[in-house]
mmCIF file of C-alpha atoms in Angstrom:
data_model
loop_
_atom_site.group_PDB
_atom_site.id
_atom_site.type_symbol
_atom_site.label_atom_id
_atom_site.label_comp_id
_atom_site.label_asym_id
_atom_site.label_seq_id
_atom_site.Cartn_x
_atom_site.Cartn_y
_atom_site.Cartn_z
ATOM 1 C CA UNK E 206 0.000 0.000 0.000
ATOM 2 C CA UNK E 207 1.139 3.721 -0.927
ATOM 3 C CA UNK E 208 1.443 6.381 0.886
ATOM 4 C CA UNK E 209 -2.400 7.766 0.622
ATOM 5 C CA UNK E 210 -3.193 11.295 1.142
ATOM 6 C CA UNK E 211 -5.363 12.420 4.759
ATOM 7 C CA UNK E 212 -6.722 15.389 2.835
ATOM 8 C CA UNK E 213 -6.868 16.974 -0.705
ATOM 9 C CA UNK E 214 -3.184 16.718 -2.260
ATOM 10 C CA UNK E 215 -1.356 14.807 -4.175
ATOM 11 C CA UNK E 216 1.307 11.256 -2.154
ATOM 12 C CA UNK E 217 3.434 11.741 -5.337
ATOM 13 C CA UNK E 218 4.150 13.996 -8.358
ATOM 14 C CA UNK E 219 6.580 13.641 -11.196
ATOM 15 C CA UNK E 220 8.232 16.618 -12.869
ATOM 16 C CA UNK E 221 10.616 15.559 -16.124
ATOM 17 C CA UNK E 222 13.010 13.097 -14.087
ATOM 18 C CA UNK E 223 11.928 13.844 -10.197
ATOM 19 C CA UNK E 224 9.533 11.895 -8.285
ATOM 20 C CA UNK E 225 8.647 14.490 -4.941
ATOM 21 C CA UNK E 226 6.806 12.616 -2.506
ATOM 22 C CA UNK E 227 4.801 14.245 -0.120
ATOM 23 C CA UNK E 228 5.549 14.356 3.234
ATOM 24 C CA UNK E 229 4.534 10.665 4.974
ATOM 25 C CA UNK E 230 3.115 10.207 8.335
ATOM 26 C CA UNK E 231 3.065 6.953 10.157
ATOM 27 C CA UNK E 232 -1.413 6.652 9.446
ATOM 28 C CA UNK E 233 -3.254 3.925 7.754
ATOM 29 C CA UNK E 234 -6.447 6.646 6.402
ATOM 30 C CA UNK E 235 -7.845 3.498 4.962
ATOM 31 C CA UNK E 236 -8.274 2.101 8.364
ATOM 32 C CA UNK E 237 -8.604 5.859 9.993
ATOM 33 C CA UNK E 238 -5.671 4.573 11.884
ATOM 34 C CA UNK E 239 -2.631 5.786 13.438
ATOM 35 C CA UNK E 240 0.776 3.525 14.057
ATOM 36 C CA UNK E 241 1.544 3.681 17.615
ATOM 37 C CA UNK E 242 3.751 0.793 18.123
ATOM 38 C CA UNK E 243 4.541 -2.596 16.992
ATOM 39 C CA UNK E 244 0.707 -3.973 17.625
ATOM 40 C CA UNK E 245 -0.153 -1.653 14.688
ATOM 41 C CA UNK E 246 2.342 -3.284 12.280
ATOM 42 C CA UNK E 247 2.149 -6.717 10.573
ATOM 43 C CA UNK E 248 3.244 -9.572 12.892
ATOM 44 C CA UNK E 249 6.885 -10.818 11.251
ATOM 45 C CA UNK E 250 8.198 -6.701 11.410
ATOM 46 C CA UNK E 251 8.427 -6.159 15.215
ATOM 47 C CA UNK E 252 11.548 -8.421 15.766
ATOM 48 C CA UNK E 253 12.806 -7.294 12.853
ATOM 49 C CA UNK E 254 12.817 -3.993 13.994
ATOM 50 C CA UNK E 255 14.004 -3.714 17.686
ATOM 51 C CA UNK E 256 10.970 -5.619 19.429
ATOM 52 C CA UNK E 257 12.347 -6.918 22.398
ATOM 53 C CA UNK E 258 8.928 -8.158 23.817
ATOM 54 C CA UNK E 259 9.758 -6.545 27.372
ATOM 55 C CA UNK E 260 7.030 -4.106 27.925
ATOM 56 C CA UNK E 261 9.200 -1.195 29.022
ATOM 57 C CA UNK E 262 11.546 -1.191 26.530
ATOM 58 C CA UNK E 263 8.655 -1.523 23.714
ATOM 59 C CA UNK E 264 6.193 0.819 25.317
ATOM 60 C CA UNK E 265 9.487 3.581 24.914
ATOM 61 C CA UNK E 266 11.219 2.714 21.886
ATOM 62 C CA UNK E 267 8.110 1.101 19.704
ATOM 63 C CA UNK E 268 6.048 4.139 18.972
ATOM 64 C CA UNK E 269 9.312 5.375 17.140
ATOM 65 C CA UNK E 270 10.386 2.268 15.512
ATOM 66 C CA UNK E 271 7.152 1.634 14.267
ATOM 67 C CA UNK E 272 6.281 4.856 13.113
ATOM 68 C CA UNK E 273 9.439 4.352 11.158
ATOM 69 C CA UNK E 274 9.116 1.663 9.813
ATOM 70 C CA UNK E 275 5.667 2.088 8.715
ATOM 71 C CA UNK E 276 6.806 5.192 6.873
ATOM 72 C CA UNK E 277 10.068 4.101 4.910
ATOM 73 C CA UNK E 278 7.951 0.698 4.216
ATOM 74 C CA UNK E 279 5.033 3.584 2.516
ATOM 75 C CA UNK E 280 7.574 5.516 0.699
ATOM 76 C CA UNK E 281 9.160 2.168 -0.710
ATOM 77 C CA UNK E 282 5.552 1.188 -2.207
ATOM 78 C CA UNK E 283 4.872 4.455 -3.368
ATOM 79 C CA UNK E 284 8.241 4.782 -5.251
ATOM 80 C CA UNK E 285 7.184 1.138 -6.990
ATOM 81 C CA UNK E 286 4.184 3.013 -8.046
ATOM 82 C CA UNK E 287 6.148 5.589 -9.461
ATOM 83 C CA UNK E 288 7.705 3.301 -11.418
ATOM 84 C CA UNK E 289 11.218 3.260 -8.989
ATOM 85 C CA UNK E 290 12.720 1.322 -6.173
ATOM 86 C CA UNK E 291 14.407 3.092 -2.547
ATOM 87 C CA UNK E 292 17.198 3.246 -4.590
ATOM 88 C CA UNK E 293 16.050 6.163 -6.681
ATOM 89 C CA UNK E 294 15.205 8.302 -3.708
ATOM 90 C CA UNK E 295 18.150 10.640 -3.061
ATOM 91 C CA UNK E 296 16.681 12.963 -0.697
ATOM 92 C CA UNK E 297 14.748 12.999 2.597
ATOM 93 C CA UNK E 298 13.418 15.582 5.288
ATOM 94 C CA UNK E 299 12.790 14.493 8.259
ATOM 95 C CA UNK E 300 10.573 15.983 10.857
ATOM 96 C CA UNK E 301 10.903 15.163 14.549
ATOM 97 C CA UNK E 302 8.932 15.936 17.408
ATOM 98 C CA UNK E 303 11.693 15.027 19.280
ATOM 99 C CA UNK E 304 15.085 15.272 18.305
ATOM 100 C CA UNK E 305 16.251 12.528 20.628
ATOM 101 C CA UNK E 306 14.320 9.987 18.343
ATOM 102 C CA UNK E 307 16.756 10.325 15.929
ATOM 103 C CA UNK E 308 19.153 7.304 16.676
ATOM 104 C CA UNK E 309 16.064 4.543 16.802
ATOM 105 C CA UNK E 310 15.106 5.696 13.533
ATOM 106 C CA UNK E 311 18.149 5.862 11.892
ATOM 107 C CA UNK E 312 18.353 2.666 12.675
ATOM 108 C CA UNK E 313 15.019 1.522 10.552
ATOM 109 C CA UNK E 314 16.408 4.155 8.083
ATOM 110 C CA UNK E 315 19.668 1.601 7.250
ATOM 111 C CA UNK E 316 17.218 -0.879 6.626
ATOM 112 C CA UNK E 317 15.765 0.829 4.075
ATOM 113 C CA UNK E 318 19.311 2.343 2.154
ATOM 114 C CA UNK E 319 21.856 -0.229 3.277
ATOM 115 C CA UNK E 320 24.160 0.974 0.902
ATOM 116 C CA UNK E 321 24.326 4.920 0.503
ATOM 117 C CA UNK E 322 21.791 6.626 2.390
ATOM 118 C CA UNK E 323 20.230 9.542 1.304
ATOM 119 C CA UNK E 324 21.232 13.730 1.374
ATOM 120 C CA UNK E 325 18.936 14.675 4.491
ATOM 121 C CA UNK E 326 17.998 17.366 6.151
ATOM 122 C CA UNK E 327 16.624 17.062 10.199
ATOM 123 C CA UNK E 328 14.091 19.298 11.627
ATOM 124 C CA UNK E 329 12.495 19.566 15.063
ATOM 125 C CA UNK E 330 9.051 20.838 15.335
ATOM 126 C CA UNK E 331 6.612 21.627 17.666
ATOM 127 C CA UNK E 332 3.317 19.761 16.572
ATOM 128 C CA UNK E 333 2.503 17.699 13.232
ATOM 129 C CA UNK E 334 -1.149 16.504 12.200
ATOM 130 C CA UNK E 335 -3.713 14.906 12.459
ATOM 131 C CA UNK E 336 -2.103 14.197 16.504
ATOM 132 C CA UNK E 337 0.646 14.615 19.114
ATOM 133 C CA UNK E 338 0.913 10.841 18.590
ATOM 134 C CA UNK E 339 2.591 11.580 15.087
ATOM 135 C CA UNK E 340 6.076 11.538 16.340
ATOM 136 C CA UNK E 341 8.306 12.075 12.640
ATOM 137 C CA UNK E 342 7.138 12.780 8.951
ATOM 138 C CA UNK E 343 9.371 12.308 6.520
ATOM 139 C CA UNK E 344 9.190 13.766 2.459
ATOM 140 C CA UNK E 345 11.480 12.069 -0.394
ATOM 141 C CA UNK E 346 12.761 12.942 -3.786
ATOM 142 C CA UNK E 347 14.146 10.376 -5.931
ATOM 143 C CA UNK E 348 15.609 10.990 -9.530
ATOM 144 C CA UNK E 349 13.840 8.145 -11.838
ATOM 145 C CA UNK E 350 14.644 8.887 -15.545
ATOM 146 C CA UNK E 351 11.700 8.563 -18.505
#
């Protein structure tokens, strides 16, 4: 599933050889859902991932992970809609709630671009919609050639 717009814009645009993704959240609109840990993703990710299955450790670090996750795992099927692979994406902004998040999702972001990540830019902010349970949102532009 791509990423799917919560209001009237477009998930994805090309212009000549760009792809510009819009900015993904970790919600499923389909299922007016929102990711808040690794209960909202499919069963198999959460080990892969960082689930530890010790409550404390997964009640802190799974709203993050899984946010992450959920995103990079959107971005990846809307760049095979466009036509491109995680491979073509050669840009991110990130948006944080929280600045200290950064390291746990870093680590989901390796996952995604094993081999060389990204240019990136990293931005705290105050709030994000729809909720203060959004925690990052993250926008990509890849370079996929006609």
């Amino acid at each position: 599933m791509s990423a799917t717009p919560l209001a009237r814009y477009s998930a994805w645009t090309r212009r000549g050889d760009f792809i510009f993704l819009s900015g993904v959240i970790a919600v499923d609109p389909s299922a007016g859902k929102i990711i808040r840990g690794f209960a909202d993703l499919p069963a198999a990710v959460g080990p892969t991932i960082g689930q530890t299955g010790e409550f404390s450790v997964d009640a802190k670090d799974g709203p993050i992970l899984a946010q992450s996750w959920f995103i990079f795992d959107r971005i990846r099927a809307t760049m095979e809609d466009a036509g491109g692979s995680m491979a073509d994406v050669f840009k991110l902004v990130q948006y944080f709630r929280n600045l200290n998040d950064f390291p746990r999702y870093n680590t989901i972001r390796r996952q995604f671009f094993p081999d060389t990540p990204p240019v990136s830019t990293v931005v705290e902010v105050s709030a994000m919609m729809p909720s203060e349970d959004i925690l990052i949102e993250v926008e990509a532009t890849a370079w996929l050639p006609n």
